[in-house]
Tab-separated table of N, CA and C in Angstrom:
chain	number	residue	atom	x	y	z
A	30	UNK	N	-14.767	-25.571	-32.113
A	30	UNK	CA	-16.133	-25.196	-31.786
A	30	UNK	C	-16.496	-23.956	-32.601
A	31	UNK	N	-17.698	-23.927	-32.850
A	31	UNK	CA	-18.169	-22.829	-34.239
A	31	UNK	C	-18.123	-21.389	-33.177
A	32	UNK	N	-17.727	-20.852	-33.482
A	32	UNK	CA	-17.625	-19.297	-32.607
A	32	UNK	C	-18.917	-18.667	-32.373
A	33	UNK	N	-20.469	-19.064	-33.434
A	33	UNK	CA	-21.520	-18.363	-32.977
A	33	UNK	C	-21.769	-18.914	-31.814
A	34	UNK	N	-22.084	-20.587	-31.990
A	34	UNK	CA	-22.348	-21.575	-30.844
A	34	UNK	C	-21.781	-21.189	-29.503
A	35	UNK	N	-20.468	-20.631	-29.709
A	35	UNK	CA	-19.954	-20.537	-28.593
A	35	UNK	C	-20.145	-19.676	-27.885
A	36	UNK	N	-20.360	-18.036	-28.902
A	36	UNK	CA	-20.957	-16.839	-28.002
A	36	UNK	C	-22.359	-17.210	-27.527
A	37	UNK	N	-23.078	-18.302	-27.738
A	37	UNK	CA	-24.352	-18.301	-27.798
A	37	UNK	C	-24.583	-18.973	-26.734
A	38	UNK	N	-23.595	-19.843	-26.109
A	38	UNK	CA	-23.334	-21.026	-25.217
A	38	UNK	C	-22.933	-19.894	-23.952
A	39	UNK	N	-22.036	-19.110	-23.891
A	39	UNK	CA	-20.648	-18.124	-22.848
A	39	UNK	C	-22.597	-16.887	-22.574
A	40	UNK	N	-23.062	-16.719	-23.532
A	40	UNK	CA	-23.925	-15.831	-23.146
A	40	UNK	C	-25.033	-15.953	-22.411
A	41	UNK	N	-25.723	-17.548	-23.059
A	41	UNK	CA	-26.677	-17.714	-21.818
A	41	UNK	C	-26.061	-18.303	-20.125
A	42	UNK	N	-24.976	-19.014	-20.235
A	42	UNK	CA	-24.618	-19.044	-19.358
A	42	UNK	C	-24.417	-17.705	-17.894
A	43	UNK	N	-23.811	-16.712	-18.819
A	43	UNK	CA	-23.800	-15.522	-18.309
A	43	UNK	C	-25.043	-15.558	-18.091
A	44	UNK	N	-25.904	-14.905	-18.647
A	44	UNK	CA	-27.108	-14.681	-18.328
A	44	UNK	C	-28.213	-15.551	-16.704
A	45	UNK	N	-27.455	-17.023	-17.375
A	45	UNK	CA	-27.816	-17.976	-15.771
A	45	UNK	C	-27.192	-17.712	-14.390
A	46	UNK	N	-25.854	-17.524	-14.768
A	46	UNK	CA	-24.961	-16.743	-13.287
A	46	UNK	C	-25.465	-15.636	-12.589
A	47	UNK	N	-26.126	-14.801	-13.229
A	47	UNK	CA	-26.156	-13.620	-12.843
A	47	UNK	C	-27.878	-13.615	-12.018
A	48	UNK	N	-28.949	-14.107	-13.098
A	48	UNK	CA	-29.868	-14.972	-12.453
A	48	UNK	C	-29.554	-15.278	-10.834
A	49	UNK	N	-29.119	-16.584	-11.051
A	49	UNK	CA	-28.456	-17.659	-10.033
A	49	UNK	C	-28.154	-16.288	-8.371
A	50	UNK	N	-27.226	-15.727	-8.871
A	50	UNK	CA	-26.277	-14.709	-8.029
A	50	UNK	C	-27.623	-13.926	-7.450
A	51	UNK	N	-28.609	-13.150	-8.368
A	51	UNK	CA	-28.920	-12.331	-7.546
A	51	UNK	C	-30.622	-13.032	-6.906
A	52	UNK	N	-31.194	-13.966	-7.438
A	52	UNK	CA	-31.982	-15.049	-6.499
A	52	UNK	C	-30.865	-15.649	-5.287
A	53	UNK	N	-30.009	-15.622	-5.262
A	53	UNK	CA	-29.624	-16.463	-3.910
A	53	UNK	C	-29.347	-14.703	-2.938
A	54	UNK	N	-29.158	-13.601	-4.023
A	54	UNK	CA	-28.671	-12.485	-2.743
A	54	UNK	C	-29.921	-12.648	-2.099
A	55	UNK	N	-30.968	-12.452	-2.801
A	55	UNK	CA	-32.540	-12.221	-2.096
A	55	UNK	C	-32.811	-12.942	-0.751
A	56	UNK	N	-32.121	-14.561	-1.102
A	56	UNK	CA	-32.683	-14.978	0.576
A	56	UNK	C	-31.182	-15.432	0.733
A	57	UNK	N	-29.741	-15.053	0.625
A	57	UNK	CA	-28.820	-15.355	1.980
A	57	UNK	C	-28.233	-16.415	1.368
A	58	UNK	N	-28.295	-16.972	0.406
A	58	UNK	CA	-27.687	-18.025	-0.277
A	58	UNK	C	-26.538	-18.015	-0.646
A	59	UNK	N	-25.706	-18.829	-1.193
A	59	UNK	CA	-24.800	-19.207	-1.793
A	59	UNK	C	-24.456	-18.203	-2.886
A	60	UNK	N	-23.635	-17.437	-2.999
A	60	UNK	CA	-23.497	-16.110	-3.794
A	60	UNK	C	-22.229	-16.617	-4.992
A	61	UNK	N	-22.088	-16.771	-6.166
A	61	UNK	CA	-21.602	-16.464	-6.932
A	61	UNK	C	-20.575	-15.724	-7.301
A	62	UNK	N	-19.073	-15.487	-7.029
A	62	UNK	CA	-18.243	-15.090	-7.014
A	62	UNK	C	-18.135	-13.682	-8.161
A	63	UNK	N	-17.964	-12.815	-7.646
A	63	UNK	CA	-17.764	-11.628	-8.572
A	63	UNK	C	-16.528	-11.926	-9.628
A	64	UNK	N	-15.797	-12.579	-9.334
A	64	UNK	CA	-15.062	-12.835	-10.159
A	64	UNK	C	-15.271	-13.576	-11.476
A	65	UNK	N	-16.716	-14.600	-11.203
A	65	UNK	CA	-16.859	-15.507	-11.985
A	65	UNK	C	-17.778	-14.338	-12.760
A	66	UNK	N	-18.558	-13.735	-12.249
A	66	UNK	CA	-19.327	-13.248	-13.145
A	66	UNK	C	-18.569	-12.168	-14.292
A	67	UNK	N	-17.486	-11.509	-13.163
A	67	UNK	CA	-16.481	-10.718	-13.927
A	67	UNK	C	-16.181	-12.039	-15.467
A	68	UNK	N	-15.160	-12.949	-15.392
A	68	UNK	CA	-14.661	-13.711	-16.100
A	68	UNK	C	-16.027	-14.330	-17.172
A	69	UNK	N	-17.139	-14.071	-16.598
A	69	UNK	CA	-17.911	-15.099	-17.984
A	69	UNK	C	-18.337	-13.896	-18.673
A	70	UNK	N	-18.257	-12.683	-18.661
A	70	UNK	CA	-18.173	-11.625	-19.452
A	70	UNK	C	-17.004	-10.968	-20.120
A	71	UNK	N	-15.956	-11.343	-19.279
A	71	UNK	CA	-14.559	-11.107	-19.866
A	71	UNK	C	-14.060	-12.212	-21.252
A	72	UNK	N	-15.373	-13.548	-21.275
A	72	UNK	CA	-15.303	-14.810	-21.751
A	72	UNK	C	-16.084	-14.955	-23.206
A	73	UNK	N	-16.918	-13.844	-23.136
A	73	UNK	CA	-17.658	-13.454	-24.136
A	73	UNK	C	-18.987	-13.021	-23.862
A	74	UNK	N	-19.475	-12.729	-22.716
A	74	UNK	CA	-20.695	-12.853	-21.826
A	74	UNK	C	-21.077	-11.126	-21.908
A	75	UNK	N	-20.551	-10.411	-22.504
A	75	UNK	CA	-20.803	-8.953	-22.439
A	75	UNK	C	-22.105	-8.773	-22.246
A	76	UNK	N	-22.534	-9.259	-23.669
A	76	UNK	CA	-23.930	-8.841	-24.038
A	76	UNK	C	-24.881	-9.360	-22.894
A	77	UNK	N	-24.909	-10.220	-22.396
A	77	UNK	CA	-25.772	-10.892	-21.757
A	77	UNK	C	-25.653	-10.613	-19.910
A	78	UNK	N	-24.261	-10.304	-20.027
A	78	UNK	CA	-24.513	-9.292	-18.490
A	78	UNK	C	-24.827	-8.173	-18.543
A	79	UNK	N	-24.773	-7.841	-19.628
A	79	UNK	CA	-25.500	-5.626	-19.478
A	79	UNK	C	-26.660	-6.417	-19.487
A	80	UNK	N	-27.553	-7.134	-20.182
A	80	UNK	CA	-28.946	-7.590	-20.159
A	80	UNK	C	-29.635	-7.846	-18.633
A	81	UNK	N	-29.244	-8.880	-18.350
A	81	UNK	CA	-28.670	-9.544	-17.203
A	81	UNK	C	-29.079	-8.518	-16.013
A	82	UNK	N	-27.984	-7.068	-15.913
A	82	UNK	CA	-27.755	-6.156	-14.780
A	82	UNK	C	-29.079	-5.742	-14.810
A	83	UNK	N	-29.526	-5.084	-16.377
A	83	UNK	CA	-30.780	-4.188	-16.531
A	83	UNK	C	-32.115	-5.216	-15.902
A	84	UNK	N	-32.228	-6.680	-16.405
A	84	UNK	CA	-33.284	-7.454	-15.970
A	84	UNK	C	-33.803	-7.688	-14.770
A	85	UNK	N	-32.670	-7.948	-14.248
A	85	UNK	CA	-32.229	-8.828	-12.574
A	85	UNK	C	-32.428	-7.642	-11.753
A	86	UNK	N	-32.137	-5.995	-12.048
A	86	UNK	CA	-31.188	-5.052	-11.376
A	86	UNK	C	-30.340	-5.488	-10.417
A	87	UNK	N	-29.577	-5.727	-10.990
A	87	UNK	CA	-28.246	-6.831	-9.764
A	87	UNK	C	-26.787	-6.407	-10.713
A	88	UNK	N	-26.042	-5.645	-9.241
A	88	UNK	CA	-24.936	-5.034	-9.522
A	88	UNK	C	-24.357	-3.977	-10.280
A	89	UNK	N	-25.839	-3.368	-10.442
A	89	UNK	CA	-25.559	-1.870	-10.872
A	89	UNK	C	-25.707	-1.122	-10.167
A	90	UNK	N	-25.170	-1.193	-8.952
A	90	UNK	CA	-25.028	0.020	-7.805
A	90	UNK	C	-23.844	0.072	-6.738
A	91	UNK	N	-22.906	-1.683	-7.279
A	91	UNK	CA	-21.648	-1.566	-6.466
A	91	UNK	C	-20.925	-0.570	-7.740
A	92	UNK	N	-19.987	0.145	-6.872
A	92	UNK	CA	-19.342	0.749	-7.987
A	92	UNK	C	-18.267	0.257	-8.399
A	93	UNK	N	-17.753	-1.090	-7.610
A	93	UNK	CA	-16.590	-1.640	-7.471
A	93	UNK	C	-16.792	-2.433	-8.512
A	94	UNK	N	-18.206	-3.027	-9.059
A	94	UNK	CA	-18.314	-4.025	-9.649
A	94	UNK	C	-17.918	-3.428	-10.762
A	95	UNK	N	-18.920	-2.093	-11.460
A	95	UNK	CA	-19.060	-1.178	-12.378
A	95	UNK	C	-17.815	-0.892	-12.985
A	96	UNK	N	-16.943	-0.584	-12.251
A	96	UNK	CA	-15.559	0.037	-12.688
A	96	UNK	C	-15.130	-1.123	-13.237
A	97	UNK	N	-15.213	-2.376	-12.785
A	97	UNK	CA	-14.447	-3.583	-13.675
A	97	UNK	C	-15.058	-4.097	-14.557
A	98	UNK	N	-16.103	-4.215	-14.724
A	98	UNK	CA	-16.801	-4.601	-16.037
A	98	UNK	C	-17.118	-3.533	-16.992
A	99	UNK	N	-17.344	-2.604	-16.661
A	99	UNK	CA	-16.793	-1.238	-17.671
A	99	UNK	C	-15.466	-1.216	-18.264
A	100	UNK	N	-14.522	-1.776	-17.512
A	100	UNK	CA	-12.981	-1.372	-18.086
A	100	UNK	C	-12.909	-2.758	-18.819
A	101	UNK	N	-13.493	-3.604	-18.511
A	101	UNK	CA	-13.108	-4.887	-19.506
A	101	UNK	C	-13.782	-4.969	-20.984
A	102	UNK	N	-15.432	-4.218	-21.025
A	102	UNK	CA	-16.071	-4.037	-21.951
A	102	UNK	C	-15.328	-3.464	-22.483
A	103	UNK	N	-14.678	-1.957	-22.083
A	103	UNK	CA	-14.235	-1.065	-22.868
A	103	UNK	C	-12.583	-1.535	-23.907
A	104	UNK	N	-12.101	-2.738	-22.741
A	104	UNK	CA	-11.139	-3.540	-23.140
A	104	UNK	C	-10.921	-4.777	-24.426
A	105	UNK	N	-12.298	-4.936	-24.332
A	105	UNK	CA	-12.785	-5.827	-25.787
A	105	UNK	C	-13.589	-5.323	-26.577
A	106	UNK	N	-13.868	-3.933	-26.496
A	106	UNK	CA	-13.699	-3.183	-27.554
A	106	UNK	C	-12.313	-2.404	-28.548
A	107	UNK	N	-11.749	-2.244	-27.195
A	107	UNK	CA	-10.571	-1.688	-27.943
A	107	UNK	C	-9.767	-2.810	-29.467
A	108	UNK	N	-10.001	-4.252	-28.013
A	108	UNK	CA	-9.046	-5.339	-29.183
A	108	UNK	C	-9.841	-5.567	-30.279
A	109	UNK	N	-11.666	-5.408	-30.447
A	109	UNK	CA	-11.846	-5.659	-31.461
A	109	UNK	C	-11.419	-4.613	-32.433
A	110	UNK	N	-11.821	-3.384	-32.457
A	110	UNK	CA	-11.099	-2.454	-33.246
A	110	UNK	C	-9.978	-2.649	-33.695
A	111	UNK	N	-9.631	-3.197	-33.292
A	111	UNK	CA	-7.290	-3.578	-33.681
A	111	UNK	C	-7.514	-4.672	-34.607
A	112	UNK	N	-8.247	-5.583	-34.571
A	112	UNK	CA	-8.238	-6.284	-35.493
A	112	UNK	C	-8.425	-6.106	-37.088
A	113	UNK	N	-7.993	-6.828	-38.149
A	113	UNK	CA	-7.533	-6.307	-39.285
A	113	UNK	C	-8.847	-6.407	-39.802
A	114	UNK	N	-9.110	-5.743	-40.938
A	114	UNK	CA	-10.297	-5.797	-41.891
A	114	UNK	C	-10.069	-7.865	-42.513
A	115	UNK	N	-9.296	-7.594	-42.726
A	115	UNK	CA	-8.780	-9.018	-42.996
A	115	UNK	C	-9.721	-10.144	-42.417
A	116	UNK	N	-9.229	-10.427	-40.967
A	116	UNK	CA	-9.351	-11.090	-40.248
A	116	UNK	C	-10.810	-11.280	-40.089
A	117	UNK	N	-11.589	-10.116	-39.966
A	117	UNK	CA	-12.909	-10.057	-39.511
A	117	UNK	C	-13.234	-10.709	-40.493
A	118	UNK	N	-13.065	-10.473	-42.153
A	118	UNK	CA	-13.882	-10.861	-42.974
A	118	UNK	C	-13.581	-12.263	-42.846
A	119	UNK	N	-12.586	-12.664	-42.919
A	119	UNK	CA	-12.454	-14.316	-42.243
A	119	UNK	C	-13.047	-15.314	-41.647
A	120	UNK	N	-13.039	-14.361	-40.521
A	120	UNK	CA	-13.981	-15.062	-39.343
A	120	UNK	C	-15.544	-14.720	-39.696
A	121	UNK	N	-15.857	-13.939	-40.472
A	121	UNK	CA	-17.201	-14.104	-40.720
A	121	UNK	C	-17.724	-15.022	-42.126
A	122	UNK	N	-16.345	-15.452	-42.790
A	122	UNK	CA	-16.462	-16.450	-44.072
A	122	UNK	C	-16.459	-17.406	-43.198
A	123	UNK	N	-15.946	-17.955	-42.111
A	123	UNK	CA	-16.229	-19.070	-41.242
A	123	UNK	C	-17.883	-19.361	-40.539
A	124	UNK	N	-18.219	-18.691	-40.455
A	124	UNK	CA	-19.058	-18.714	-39.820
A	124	UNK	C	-20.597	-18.971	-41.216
A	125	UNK	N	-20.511	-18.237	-42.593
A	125	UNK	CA	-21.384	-18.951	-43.377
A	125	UNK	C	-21.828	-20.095	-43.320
């Protein structure tokens, strides 16, 4: 699967979960597992749950949530940095 497609696919999805999650908090519904929302950002969904939090305002005031999606952002930042000059240019000759 082409890797833009895929961030492009992991992001709106994110973006629908989080939707989804905080229309059902409003009336009592069926709530969306923090975990899942954790994992479709841990999945590639970064961008689209900081969007997401700011749009919706949903879950920027547990701090429980905050602390884990902060440490995971900050966590796939770190690994991208580690990656080689190499590699990146690679994966972005793939993607032409």
């Amino acid at each position: 699967m082409n890797t833009l497609f895929y961030l492009l696919l992991i992001n709106l999805l994110t973006l629908l979960l989080y939707k989804w999650d905080k229309a059902n908090a409003r009336r009592d519904g069926r709530r969306v597992p923090e975990f899942v929302l954790l994992l479709s950002g841990f999945g590639g969904g970064t961008l689209a749950a900081i969007l997401a939090q700011q749009l919706f305002h949903h879950k920027t005031k547990k701090l429980s949530f905050q602390f884990k999606f902060w440490s995971i952002t900050m966590l796939q930042l770190f690994i991208l940095a580690l990656q080689p000059p190499e590699l990146v240019q690679a994966l972005s000759a793939v993607q032409s």
